[in-house]
Short mmCIF file of C-alpha atoms in Angstrom, two decimals:
data_model
loop_
_atom_site.label_atom_id
_atom_site.label_comp_id
_atom_site.label_asym_id
_atom_site.label_seq_id
_atom_site.Cartn_x
_atom_site.Cartn_y
_atom_site.Cartn_z
CA MET A 1 103.87 73.52 93.73
CA ASP A 2 104.31 70.88 96.43
CA ARG A 3 100.87 69.30 96.66
CA ARG A 4 101.73 67.75 100.02
CA GLU A 5 103.26 70.83 101.61
CA PHE A 6 100.30 71.41 103.92
CA ASP A 7 99.19 67.81 104.42
CA GLY A 8 97.55 67.39 107.80
CA LYS A 9 97.32 71.15 108.41
CA HIS A 10 94.07 72.69 109.61
CA VAL A 11 93.48 76.21 108.33
CA LEU A 12 90.99 79.02 108.86
CA VAL A 13 90.66 81.73 106.18
CA THR A 14 88.36 84.65 106.97
CA GLY A 15 86.71 86.43 104.05
CA GLY A 16 87.33 83.23 102.14
CA SER A 17 84.41 83.29 99.70
CA LYS A 18 85.84 85.66 97.08
CA GLY A 19 88.81 87.79 96.05
CA ILE A 20 92.06 87.33 97.95
CA GLY A 21 90.42 85.09 100.54
CA ALA A 22 89.13 82.63 97.97
CA ALA A 23 92.52 82.57 96.23
CA VAL A 24 94.29 81.89 99.53
CA ALA A 25 91.88 79.10 100.46
CA THR A 26 92.30 77.48 97.03
CA ARG A 27 96.09 77.72 97.16
CA LEU A 28 96.33 76.13 100.61
CA ARG A 29 93.92 73.36 99.65
CA GLU A 30 96.06 72.66 96.59
CA GLY A 31 98.94 72.16 99.01
CA GLY A 32 97.00 69.52 100.93
CA ALA A 33 95.48 71.56 103.79
CA THR A 34 92.00 71.19 105.21
CA VAL A 35 90.67 74.74 104.93
CA LEU A 36 87.62 76.15 106.71
CA THR A 37 86.42 79.46 105.30
CA THR A 38 84.00 82.01 106.65
CA ALA A 39 81.99 84.89 105.20
CA ARG A 40 78.59 86.45 105.79
CA THR A 41 76.90 84.43 103.04
CA LYS A 42 77.57 81.01 101.57
CA PRO A 43 78.99 81.06 98.03
CA GLY A 44 76.90 79.35 95.38
CA ASP A 45 79.71 77.10 94.13
CA LEU A 46 80.70 75.73 97.54
CA ALA A 47 82.10 72.21 97.19
CA ASP A 48 82.02 71.15 100.86
CA THR A 49 79.48 72.77 103.16
CA ASP A 50 81.21 71.30 106.23
CA LEU A 51 84.23 73.48 105.47
CA PHE A 52 82.32 76.76 105.44
CA VAL A 53 80.63 78.72 108.21
CA ALA A 54 78.35 81.66 107.56
CA ALA A 55 78.99 84.30 110.22
CA ASP A 56 79.26 88.04 110.64
CA ILE A 57 82.68 88.33 112.23
CA THR A 58 82.35 92.07 112.71
CA THR A 59 80.52 91.01 115.87
CA ALA A 60 81.76 89.18 118.96
CA GLU A 61 78.98 86.62 118.48
CA GLY A 62 80.04 85.90 114.91
CA CYS A 63 83.66 85.38 115.95
CA ALA A 64 82.53 83.01 118.71
CA THR A 65 80.54 81.02 116.15
CA VAL A 66 83.58 80.67 113.90
CA ALA A 67 85.88 79.68 116.78
CA ASP A 68 83.39 77.04 117.94
CA THR A 69 83.15 75.70 114.38
CA VAL A 70 86.93 75.43 114.12
CA ARG A 71 86.99 73.35 117.30
CA ASP A 72 84.04 71.17 116.28
CA ARG A 73 84.88 70.53 112.62
CA LEU A 74 88.66 70.81 112.46
CA GLY A 75 89.55 69.70 115.97
CA GLY A 76 92.56 71.99 115.97
CA ILE A 77 94.20 74.83 114.09
CA ASP A 78 97.62 75.23 112.49
CA ILE A 79 97.25 78.29 110.25
CA ILE A 80 94.97 81.33 110.46
CA VAL A 81 94.80 83.79 107.58
CA HIS A 82 92.84 86.94 108.39
CA VAL A 83 91.75 88.32 105.02
CA VAL A 84 88.40 89.91 105.83
CA GLY A 85 88.40 93.69 105.55
CA GLY A 86 87.43 96.63 103.42
CA SER A 87 85.65 99.96 103.46
CA SER A 88 82.22 101.23 102.49
CA ALA A 89 82.75 104.75 103.86
CA PRO A 90 81.39 107.67 101.85
CA ALA A 91 83.68 110.10 100.05
CA GLY A 92 84.20 113.53 101.53
CA GLY A 93 87.16 113.34 103.88
CA PHE A 94 87.21 113.46 107.66
CA ALA A 95 84.04 115.52 108.04
CA VAL A 96 81.68 112.82 106.73
CA LEU A 97 83.14 110.06 108.92
CA ASP A 98 81.01 110.01 112.04
CA ASP A 99 81.51 107.70 115.02
CA ASN A 100 79.50 104.96 113.31
CA GLU A 101 81.80 104.96 110.26
CA TRP A 102 84.90 104.81 112.45
CA GLN A 103 83.42 101.98 114.52
CA ARG A 104 82.45 100.12 111.35
CA ALA A 105 86.03 100.35 110.07
CA LEU A 106 87.43 98.94 113.31
CA ASP A 107 84.77 96.23 113.54
CA LEU A 108 85.66 94.96 110.07
CA ASN A 109 89.41 95.50 109.85
CA LEU A 110 90.74 95.03 113.40
CA PHE A 111 88.43 93.30 115.86
CA PRO A 112 87.82 90.05 113.92
CA ALA A 113 91.54 89.29 114.03
CA VAL A 114 91.83 90.26 117.69
CA ARG A 115 88.84 88.16 118.74
CA LEU A 116 89.62 85.07 116.66
CA ASP A 117 93.29 85.09 117.66
CA ARG A 118 92.29 85.31 121.30
CA ALA A 119 89.89 82.39 120.90
CA LEU A 120 92.12 80.10 118.80
CA LEU A 121 95.66 80.88 119.95
CA PRO A 122 95.36 78.68 123.06
CA MET A 123 95.18 75.61 120.79
CA MET A 124 98.33 76.71 118.97
CA LEU A 125 100.10 77.39 122.27
CA ASP A 126 99.15 73.94 123.58
CA GLN A 127 100.73 72.28 120.54
CA GLY A 128 103.69 74.67 120.45
CA SER A 129 103.28 75.59 116.79
CA GLY A 130 101.19 77.63 114.40
CA VAL A 131 101.15 80.47 111.91
CA ILE A 132 98.95 83.58 111.94
CA ILE A 133 98.92 85.84 108.89
CA HIS A 134 97.22 89.23 109.04
CA ILE A 135 96.35 90.88 105.72
CA THR A 136 96.96 94.59 106.22
CA SER A 137 97.23 97.21 103.45
CA ILE A 138 99.68 99.70 102.02
CA GLN A 139 97.14 102.30 103.09
CA ARG A 140 98.46 101.96 106.62
CA VAL A 141 101.43 104.00 105.40
CA MET A 142 99.78 105.63 102.39
CA PRO A 143 96.24 106.62 103.47
CA LEU A 144 93.76 107.94 100.94
CA HIS A 145 92.08 110.70 102.92
CA GLU A 146 89.17 111.30 100.56
CA ALA A 147 87.23 108.20 101.56
CA THR A 148 89.25 105.52 103.33
CA ILE A 149 91.13 107.22 106.15
CA ALA A 150 89.21 105.20 108.78
CA TYR A 151 90.03 101.98 106.91
CA ALA A 152 93.69 103.02 106.70
CA ALA A 153 93.82 103.78 110.42
CA ALA A 154 92.20 100.43 111.25
CA LYS A 155 94.75 98.60 109.09
CA ALA A 156 97.55 100.51 110.82
CA ALA A 157 96.12 99.35 114.14
CA LEU A 158 95.99 95.77 112.83
CA ALA A 159 99.65 95.98 111.79
CA ASN A 160 100.67 97.31 115.20
CA TYR A 161 98.67 94.64 116.99
CA SER A 162 100.18 91.95 114.75
CA LYS A 163 103.73 93.06 115.52
CA GLY A 164 103.02 93.15 119.25
CA LEU A 165 101.42 89.70 119.15
CA SER A 166 104.46 88.29 117.37
CA LYS A 167 106.69 89.44 120.21
CA GLU A 168 104.51 87.62 122.74
CA VAL A 169 103.87 84.29 121.04
CA SER A 170 106.86 83.69 118.74
CA PRO A 171 109.02 82.46 121.65
CA ARG A 172 106.36 79.78 122.15
CA GLY A 173 106.42 78.47 118.57
CA ILE A 174 103.77 80.60 116.85
CA ARG A 175 104.83 82.78 113.94
CA VAL A 176 102.87 85.97 113.24
CA VAL A 177 103.36 87.67 109.87
CA ARG A 178 101.75 90.53 107.92
CA VAL A 179 101.02 90.71 104.20
CA SER A 180 100.40 94.22 102.90
CA PRO A 181 98.78 94.35 99.45
CA GLY A 182 98.40 97.38 97.28
CA TRP A 183 95.70 97.42 94.62
CA VAL A 184 94.68 93.83 93.87
CA GLU A 185 92.52 93.21 90.80
CA THR A 186 89.73 91.20 92.41
CA GLU A 187 86.23 90.93 90.98
CA ALA A 188 85.10 93.64 93.39
CA ALA A 189 87.95 95.90 92.25
CA VAL A 190 86.98 95.37 88.61
CA GLY A 191 83.45 96.48 89.49
CA LEU A 192 84.77 99.61 91.16
CA VAL A 193 86.73 100.45 88.02
CA ASN A 194 83.86 99.74 85.64
CA GLU A 195 81.54 102.15 87.46
CA PRO A 196 83.63 105.31 86.91
CA ALA A 197 84.47 104.07 83.43
CA ALA A 198 80.77 104.09 82.55
CA ASN A 199 80.18 107.44 84.24
CA LYS A 200 83.06 109.14 82.44
CA GLY A 201 82.48 107.56 79.06
CA THR A 202 85.80 105.72 78.97
CA ASP A 203 86.72 102.05 78.79
CA TYR A 204 88.02 99.76 81.49
CA GLU A 205 91.67 100.24 80.57
CA GLY A 206 91.33 104.01 80.72
CA ALA A 207 89.65 103.93 84.12
CA ARG A 208 92.20 101.37 85.32
CA LYS A 209 95.06 103.66 84.34
CA ALA A 210 93.36 106.62 86.02
CA LEU A 211 93.12 104.64 89.24
CA MET A 212 96.77 103.64 89.06
CA ASP A 213 97.68 107.29 88.46
CA SER A 214 95.68 108.30 91.55
CA LEU A 215 97.94 106.00 93.58
CA GLY A 216 101.00 107.76 92.20
CA GLY A 217 101.51 105.01 89.65
CA ILE A 218 102.34 101.31 89.92
CA PRO A 219 105.88 100.82 88.58
CA ILE A 220 105.22 97.33 87.20
CA GLY A 221 102.30 98.82 85.24
CA ARG A 222 99.47 96.72 86.63
CA PRO A 223 97.74 95.74 89.87
CA ALA A 224 98.52 92.47 91.61
CA GLN A 225 96.39 89.41 91.01
CA PRO A 226 94.70 87.50 93.87
CA LYS A 227 96.71 84.36 93.08
CA GLU A 228 99.96 86.29 93.49
CA VAL A 229 98.93 87.34 96.98
CA ALA A 230 97.87 83.75 97.71
CA ASP A 231 101.27 82.43 96.61
CA LEU A 232 102.99 84.84 99.00
CA VAL A 233 100.68 83.77 101.84
CA ALA A 234 101.39 80.10 101.07
CA PHE A 235 105.14 80.69 101.25
CA LEU A 236 104.87 82.52 104.57
CA ALA A 237 102.59 79.83 106.01
CA SER A 238 104.95 77.05 104.98
CA SER A 239 107.98 75.52 106.65
CA ARG A 240 110.12 77.32 104.06
CA ALA A 241 109.50 80.49 106.07
CA ALA A 242 110.23 78.87 109.43
CA SER A 243 112.47 81.72 110.63
CA ILE A 244 110.14 84.54 109.54
CA THR A 245 107.97 86.20 112.18
CA GLY A 246 107.02 89.73 113.15
CA ALA A 247 107.67 90.91 109.59
CA GLU A 248 105.56 92.61 106.94
CA TYR A 249 105.69 91.64 103.27
CA VAL A 250 104.47 94.31 100.84
CA ILE A 251 102.99 93.18 97.51
CA ASP A 252 102.08 96.37 95.67
CA GLY A 253 104.07 96.43 92.42
CA GLY A 254 106.21 99.21 93.86
CA THR A 255 103.32 101.60 94.63
CA VAL A 256 104.65 102.83 97.98
CA PRO A 257 107.46 105.23 96.99
CA THR A 258 109.63 104.72 100.10
CA VAL A 259 110.82 101.72 102.07
#
């Protein structure tokens, strides 16, 4: 690792308090960047309170708060990594997803990126450089209809938006890239596996395998780790990827069966 790779770079990571977001923030800090993170609640082990902003970025007001904080505390922005996302929709397929569930999926998985990009891109355009990384999902091409079809559709919309944005701003020095994870073994994911394991009287490994089987299998035999996603993000954010824009990088252990 080049510990000076991101020296002088100002970074925003959304959803940066845990899971993939926390891993990305740590990796970029290790490379020398000044990283501001945001989440709804402040983590208990926060080292520098000036580099965290508590905000609900599913709202326009929350996004405005984060954008203002970036301007006030960082004074500029070089890299934005949009990690925040997820689904809390109930199981039951299309019939149980009312308008509120669909709106919730869009508010969490699409609009934060749209709003923060719109607010912060002018600074990147003024300096003629910058990198925006949108974390999408393999569900955009492999939706799980039982519970997360609204999430999958929102991630598909994010991917489409990201590609369109790259066409507009790449000629002006801003690279826009997508990272599409499959199942990543975050702390939250471990909790989701432990729950059915307890209900079905099996152990973690058995429930883990059952989940992998439900995805059609993961050829490498395991989910990705947050640090592996963070390493990919760090490469794409770095000068080593200077000619990469408008592309999507899948990190799913081979889960998606087609190219």
